Coordinates of C-alpha atoms in Angstrom, one line a residue:
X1 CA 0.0 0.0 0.0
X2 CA 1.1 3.6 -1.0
X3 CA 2.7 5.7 2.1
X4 CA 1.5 9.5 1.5
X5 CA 3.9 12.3 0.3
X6 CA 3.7 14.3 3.1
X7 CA 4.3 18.1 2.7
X8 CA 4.0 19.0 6.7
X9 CA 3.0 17.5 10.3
X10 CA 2.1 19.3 13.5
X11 CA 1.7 18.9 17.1
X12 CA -0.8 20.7 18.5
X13 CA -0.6 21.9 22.2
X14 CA -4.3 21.0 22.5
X15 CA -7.2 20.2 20.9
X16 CA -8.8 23.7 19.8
X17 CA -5.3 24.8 18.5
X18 CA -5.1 21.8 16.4
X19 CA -8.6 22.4 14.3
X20 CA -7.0 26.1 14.0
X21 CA -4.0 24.9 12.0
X22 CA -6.2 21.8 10.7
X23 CA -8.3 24.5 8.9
X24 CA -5.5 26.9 7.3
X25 CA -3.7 23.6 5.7
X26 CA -7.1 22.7 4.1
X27 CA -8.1 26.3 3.0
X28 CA -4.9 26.3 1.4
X29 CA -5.9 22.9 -0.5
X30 CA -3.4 20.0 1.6
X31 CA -5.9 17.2 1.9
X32 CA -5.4 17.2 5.9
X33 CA -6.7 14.8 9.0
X34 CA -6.1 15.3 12.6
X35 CA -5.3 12.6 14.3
X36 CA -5.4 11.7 18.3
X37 CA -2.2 10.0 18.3
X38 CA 0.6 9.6 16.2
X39 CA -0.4 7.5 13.1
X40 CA 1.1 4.6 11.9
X41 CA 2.4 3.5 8.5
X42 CA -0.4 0.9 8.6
X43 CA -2.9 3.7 9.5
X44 CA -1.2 6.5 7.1
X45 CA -1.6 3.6 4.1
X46 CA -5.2 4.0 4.7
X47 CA -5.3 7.7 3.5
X48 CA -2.7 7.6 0.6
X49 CA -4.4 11.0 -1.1
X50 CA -2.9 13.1 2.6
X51 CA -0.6 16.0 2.3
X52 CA -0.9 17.2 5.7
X53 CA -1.2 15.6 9.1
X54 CA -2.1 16.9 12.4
X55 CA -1.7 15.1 16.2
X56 CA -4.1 17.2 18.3
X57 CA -1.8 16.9 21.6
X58 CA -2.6 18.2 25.5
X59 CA 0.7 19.3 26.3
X60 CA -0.4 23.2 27.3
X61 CA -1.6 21.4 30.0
X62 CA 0.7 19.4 31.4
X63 CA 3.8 19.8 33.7
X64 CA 7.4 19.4 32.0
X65 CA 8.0 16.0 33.1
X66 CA 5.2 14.6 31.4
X67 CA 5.9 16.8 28.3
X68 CA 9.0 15.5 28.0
X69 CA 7.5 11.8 28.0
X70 CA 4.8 12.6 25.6
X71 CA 7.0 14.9 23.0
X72 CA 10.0 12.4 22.9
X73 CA 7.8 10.0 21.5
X74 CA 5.9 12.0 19.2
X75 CA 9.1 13.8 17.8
X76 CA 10.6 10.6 17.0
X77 CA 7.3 9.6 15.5
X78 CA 7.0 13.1 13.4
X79 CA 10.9 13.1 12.2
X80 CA 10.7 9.3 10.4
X81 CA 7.9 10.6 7.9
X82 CA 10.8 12.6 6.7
X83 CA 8.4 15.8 5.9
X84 CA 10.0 19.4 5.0
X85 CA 8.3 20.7 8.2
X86 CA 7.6 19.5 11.2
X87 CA 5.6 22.4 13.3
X88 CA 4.7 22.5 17.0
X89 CA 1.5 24.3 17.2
X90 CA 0.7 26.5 20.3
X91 CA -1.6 28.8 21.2
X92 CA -1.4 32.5 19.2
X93 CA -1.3 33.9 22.6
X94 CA 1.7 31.9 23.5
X95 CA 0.1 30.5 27.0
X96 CA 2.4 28.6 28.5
X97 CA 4.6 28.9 32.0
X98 CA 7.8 27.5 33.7
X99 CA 5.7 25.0 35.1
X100 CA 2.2 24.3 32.7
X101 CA 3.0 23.6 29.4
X102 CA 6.7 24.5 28.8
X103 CA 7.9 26.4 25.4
X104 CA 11.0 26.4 26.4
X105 CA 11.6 22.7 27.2
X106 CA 9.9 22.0 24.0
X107 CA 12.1 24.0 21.7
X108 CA 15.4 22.0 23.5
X109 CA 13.4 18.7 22.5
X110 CA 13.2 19.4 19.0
X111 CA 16.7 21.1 18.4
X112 CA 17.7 17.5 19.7
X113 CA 15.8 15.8 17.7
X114 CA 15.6 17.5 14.5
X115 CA 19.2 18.3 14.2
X116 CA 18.6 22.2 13.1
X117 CA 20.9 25.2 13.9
X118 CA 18.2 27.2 14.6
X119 CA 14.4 27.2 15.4
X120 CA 12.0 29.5 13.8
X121 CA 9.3 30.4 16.3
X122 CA 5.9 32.5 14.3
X123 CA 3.1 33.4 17.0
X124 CA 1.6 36.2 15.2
X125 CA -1.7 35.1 13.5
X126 CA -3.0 38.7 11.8
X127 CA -6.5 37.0 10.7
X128 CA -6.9 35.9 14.0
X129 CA -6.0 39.0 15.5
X130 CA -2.7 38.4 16.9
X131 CA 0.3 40.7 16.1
X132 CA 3.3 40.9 16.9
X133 CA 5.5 43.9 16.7
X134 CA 9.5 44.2 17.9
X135 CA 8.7 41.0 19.5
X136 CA 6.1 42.1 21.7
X137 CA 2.6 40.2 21.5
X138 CA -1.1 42.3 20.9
X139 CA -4.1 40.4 20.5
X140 CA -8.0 41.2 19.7
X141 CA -11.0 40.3 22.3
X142 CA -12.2 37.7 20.8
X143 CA -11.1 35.8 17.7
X144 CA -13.7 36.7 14.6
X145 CA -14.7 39.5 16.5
X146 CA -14.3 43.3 16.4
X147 CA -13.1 43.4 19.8
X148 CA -10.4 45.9 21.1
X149 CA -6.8 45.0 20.7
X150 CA -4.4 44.8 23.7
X151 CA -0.9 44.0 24.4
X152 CA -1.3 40.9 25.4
X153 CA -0.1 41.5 29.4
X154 CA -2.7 44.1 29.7
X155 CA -5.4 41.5 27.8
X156 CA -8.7 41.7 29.9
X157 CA -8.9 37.9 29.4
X158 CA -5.2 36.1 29.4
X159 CA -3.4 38.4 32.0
X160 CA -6.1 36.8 34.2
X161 CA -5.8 32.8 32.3
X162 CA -6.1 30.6 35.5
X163 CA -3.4 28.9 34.6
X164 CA -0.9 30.7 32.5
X165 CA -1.2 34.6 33.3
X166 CA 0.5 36.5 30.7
X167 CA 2.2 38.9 32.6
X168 CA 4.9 39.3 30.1
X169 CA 4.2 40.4 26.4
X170 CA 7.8 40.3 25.3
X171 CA 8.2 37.2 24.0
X172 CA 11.4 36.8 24.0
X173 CA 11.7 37.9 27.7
X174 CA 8.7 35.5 28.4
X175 CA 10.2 32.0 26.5
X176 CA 13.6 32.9 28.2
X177 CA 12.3 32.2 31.8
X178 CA 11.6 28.7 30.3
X179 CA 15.0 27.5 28.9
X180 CA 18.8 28.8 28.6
X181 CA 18.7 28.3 25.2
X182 CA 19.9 32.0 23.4
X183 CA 16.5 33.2 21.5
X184 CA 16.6 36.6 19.2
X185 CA 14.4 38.2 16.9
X186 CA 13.8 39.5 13.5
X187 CA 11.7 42.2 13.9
X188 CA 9.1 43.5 12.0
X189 CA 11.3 46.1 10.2
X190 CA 13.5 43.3 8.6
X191 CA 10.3 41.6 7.8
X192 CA 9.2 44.5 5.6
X193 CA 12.5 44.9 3.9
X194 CA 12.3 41.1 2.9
X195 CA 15.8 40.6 4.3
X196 CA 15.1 37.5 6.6
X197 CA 17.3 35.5 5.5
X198 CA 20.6 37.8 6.4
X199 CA 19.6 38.7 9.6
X200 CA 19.2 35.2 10.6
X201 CA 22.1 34.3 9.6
X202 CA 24.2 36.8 11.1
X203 CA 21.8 36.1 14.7
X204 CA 22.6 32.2 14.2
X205 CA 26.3 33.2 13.8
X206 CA 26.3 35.1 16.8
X207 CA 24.6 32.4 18.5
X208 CA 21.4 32.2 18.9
X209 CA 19.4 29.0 18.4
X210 CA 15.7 30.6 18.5
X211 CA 14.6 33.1 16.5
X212 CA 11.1 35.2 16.6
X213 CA 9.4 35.8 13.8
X214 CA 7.2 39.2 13.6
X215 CA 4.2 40.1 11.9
X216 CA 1.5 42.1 11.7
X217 CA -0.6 41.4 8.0
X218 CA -0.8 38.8 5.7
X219 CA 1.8 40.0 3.3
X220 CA 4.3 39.8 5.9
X221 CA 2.9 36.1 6.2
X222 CA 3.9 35.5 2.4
X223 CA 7.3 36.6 3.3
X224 CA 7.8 34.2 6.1
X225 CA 6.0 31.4 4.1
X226 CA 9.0 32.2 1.1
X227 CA 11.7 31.8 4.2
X228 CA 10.7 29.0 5.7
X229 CA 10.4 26.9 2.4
X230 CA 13.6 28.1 1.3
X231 CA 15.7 27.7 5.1
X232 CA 13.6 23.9 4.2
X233 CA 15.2 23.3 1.0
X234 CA 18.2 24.4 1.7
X235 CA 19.5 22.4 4.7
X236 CA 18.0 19.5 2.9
X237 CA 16.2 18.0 6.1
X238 CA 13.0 18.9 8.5
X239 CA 12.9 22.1 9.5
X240 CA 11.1 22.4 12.8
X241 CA 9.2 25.1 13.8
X242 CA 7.0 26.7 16.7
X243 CA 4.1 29.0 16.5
X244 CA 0.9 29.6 16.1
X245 CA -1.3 28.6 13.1
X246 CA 0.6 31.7 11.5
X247 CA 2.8 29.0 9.9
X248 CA 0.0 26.8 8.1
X249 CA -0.9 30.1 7.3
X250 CA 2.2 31.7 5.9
X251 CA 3.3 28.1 4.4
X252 CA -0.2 28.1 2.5
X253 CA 0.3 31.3 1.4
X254 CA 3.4 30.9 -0.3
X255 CA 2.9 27.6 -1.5
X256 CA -0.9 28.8 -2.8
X257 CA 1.3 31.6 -4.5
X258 CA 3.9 29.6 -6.3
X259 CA 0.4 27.4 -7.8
X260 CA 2.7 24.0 -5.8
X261 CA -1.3 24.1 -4.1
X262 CA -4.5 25.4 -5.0
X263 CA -6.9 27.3 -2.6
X264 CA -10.1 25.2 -2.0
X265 CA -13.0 27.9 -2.0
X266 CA -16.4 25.4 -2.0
X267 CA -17.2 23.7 1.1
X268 CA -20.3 21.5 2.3
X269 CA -23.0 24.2 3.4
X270 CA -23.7 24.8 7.0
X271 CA -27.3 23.6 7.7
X272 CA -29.4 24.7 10.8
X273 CA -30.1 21.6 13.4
X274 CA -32.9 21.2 15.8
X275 CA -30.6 20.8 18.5
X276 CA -27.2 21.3 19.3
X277 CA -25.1 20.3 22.3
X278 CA -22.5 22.5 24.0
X279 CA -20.0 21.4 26.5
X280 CA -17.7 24.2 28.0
X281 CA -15.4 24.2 30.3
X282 CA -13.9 27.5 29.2
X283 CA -13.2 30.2 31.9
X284 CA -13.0 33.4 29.4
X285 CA -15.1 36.3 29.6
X286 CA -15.6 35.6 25.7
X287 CA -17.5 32.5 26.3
X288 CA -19.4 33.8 29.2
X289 CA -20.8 36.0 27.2
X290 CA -22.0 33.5 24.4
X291 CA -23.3 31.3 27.2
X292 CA -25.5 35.1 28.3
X293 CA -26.6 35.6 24.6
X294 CA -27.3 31.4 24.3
X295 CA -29.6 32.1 27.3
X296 CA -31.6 34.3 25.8
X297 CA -32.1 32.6 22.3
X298 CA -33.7 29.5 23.5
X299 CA -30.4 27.2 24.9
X300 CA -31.7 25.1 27.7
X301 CA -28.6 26.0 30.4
X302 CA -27.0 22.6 32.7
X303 CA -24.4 24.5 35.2
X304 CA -22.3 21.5 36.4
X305 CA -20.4 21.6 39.7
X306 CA -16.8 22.4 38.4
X307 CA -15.2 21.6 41.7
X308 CA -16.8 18.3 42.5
X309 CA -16.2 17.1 38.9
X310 CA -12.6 18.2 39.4
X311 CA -12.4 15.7 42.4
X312 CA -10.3 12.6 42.2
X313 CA -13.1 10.0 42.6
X314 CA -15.9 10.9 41.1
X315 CA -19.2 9.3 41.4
X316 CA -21.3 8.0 38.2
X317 CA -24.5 9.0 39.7
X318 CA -23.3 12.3 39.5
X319 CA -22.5 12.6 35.9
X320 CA -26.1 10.8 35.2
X321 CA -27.7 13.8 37.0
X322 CA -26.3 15.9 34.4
X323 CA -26.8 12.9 31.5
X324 CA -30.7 12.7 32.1
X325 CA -30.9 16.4 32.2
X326 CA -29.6 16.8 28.9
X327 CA -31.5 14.0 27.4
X328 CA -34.7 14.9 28.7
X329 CA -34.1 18.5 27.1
X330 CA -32.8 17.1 23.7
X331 CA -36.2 14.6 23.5
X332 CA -38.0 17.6 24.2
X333 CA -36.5 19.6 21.2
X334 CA -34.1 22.3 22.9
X335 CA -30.8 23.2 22.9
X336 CA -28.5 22.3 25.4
X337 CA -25.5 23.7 27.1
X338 CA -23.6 22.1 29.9
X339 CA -21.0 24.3 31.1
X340 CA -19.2 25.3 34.5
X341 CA -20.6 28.7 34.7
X342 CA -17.4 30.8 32.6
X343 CA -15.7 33.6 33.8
X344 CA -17.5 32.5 37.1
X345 CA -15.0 29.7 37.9
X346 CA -11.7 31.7 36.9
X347 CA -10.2 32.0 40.1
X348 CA -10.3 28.2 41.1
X349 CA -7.6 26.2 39.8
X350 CA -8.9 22.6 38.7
X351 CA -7.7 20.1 37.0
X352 CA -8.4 20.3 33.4
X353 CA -8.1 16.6 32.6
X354 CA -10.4 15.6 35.2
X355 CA -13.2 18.2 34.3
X356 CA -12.4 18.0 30.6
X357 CA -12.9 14.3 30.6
X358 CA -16.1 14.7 32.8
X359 CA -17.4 16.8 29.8
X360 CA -16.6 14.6 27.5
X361 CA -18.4 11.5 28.9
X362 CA -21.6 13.6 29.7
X363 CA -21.5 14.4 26.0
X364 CA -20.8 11.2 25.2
X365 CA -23.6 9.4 26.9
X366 CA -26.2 12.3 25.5
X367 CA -25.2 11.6 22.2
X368 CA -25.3 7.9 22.3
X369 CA -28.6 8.5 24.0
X370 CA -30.4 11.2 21.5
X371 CA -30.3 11.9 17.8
X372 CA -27.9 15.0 18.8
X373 CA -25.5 15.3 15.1
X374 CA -23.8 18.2 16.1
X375 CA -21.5 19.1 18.9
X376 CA -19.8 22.4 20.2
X377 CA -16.6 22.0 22.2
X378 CA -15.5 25.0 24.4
X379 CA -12.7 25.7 26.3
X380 CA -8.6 24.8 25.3
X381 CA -7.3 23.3 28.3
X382 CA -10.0 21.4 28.6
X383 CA -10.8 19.8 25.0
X384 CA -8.0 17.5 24.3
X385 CA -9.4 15.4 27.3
X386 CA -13.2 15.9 26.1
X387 CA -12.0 14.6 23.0
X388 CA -10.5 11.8 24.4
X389 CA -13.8 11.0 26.2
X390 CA -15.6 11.5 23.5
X391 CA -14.1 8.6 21.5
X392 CA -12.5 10.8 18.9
X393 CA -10.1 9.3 16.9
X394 CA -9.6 12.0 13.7
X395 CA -11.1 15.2 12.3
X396 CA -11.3 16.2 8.7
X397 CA -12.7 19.8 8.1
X398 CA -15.7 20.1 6.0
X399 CA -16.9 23.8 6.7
X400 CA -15.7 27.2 7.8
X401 CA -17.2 29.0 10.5
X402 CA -15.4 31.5 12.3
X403 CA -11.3 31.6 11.5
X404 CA -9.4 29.2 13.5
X405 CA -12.8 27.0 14.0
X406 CA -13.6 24.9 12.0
X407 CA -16.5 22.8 11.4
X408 CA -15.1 19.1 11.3
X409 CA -16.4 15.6 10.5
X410 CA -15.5 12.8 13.4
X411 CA -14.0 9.3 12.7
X412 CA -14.2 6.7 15.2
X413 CA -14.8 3.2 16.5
X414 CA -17.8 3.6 18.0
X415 CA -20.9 4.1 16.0
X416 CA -22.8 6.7 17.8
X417 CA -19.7 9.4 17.1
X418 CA -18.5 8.2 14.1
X419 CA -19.4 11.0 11.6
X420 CA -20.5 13.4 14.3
X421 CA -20.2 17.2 13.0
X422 CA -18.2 18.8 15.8
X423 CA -16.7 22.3 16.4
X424 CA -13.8 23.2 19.0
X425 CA -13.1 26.7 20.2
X426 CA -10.6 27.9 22.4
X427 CA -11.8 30.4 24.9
X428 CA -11.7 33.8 23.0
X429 CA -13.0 32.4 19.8
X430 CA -16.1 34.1 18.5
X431 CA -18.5 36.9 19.1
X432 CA -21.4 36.6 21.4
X433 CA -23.9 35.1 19.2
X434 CA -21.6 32.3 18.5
X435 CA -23.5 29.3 19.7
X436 CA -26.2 30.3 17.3
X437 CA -24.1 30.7 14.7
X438 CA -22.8 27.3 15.3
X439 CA -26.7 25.5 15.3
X440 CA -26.9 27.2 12.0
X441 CA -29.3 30.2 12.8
X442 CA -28.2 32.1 10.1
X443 CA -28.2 29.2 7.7

């Protein structure tokens, strides 16, 4: 059986970041899938027409030990498909600590195992709303919103994350409390003058084995896609990267530029269902919001007990409270959201793969339980564990909906989720009428 040509893989942080780059690869025409774990050759020989592969990770949540067991494996996984790039995906507001889901150990890992002098590291994401500019890090309220923009330590929303407070908007300030490896920049200025490739040469002589990338626009995109294919070619090996989904985009660009990819333009239409199911376990003001607008345009509302689900043994009579809730609401033609009350729960630290994969089964019993088709996923730390739950095994994309969210297609082994439409967004995706948007209100 045929092996597929791949053209680039990624790891994604977690499991909202991974539709985001899982959406600018197949906009820019790579037939994509996200997987849950590492494929195999066996597994890849199933999809031979794949360009692009995904592993929607859950290391943004995890402490450094265990992202050292999980990455060491993947890595070596990623590097044998032999693909010009090999990206790990993070968040486009760089969330990430000393402690929870460590940047800095990850860029030693791959310098080991990729072998490159140097590591390119792209967070801005301009159609997202995330700029950056002489290395220091602005993003919009809300992703596909008009929100206000803010450097990202005076954010409303992420200087107050309840788990990794951006209290540092200089990037390379904030990476280099997470690693002793020497980082630079090339700032936006060399950006415009398209002279890239000199500056990083002259920073990689002097040392330095990270390099920020800035950018504010899309054509500034194109010029870092031109780079990175080139710094590919020309060491002849994987060049691994870090960033946001600013390099799918910046890649596609170029490579949707120089015609080696065409754009794909016509997707499946978004039809309106009779119900949709929302699980959130998102603490960001932006949700909160959606969850006051859901409310009042007929979304039946199940607050779970974030705490107590949180709790290392947890009873299964309390997730069936929340189970025959749903289900009697669904059989009765509503709406439902199950969610742990948003910006409400900020200031409690839990655990997010105990409460993610709480969600998860509560969704997954309701589904297997109702004729529910479609499924909305809030909430990053949280989803990579939902998913899990869930029985998720891959993703293909099959509509847009708001940038960075796409609407997906589910493959798995059990019946009842297999084919499920689902959409994952991170907390500050959307504006308020986004759960509407989702059910297909405006379809």
């Amino acid at each position: 059986m045929q092996t597929p040509q791949l053209s680039i893989a990624y790891y994604g942080d977690d499991f909202t970041g991974s539709t985001d780059a899982l959406e600018f690869l197949s906009r820019a025409g790579l037939q994509t899938m996200l997987f849950f774990e590492v494929p195999t050759k066996e597994t890849l020989q199933q999809y031979p027409h794949l360009q692009a592969i995904g592993i929607a990770g859950r290391t943004r949540a995890l402490g450094k030990e265990a992202i050292k067991e999980e990455l060491q494996t993947a890595f070596d996984a990623l590097a044998k498909l032999q693909t010009k790039h090999v990206h790990y995906k993070v968040c486009s507001t760089f969330d990430s600590s000393p402690e929870i889901g460590n940047i800095g150990l990850v860029l030693e890992l791959g310098l080991a195992q990729f072998k490159n002098q140097w590591t390119p590291i792209l967070v801005a994401a301009p159609s997202l709303g995330r700029y950056s500019v002489f290395g220091n890090l602005f993003a919009r309220m809300g992703i596909g919103s008009d929100g206000q923009i803010y450097r990202l330590d005076r954010h409303p929303s992420m200087s107050k994350h309840p788990v990794t407070p951006a209290d540092e908007a200089d990037l390379v300030l904030h990476l280099g409390r997470q690693t002793s490896v020497e980082i630079g920049l090339l700032d936006i200025l060399q950006v415009e003058a398209d002279t890239l490739a000199k500056a990083q040469t002259e920073q990689v002589s002097a040392g330095k084995k990270a390099l920020f990338i800035d950018a504010i626009n899309e054509n500034h995109l194109l010029i870092i896609g031109k780079f990175l294919e080139e710094k590919a070619l020309e060491q002849n090996q994987t060049l691994f990267s870090i960033g946001s989904s600013g390099i799918e985009m910046a890649l596609g660009s170029y490579w949707n530029q120089q015609g080696v990819f065409s754009p794909k333009n016509t997707w499946q239409a978004l039809t309106k269902v009779d119900t949709l199911l929302v699980i959130s376990g998102s603490c960001s003001p932006v949700t909160s919001a959606q969850i006051d607008w859901a409310k009042q345009h007929d979304f039946i509302e199940i607050i779970v007990d974030a705490p107590l689900l949180a709790q290392e043994e947890l009873s299964e009579n309390i997730l069936q409270s929340y189970i025959d809730q749903a289900i009697t609401h669904i059989e009765n033609g509503n709406s439902v959201m199950i969610h742990t009350q948003g910006g409400l729960q900020e200031s409690i630290p839990l655990s997010s793969e105990k409460l993610g994969s709480a969600l998860g089964l509560i969704a997954k019993k309701v589904i297997e339980s109702t004729h529910i088709t479609r499924l909305l996923i809030a909430g990053g730390d949280t989803s990579s564990y939902a998913a899990r739950a869930l029985e998720i095994e891959a993703l293909e994309m099959i509509a847009p909906m708001v940038k960075g969210a796409p609407l997906c297609r589910v493959y798995s082994s059990n019946e009842a989720i297999n084919g499920l439409e689902v959409n994952v967004k991170g907390g500050q995706v959307g504006a308020a009428d986004y759960f509407g948007l989702v059910r297909g209100d405006l379809a």
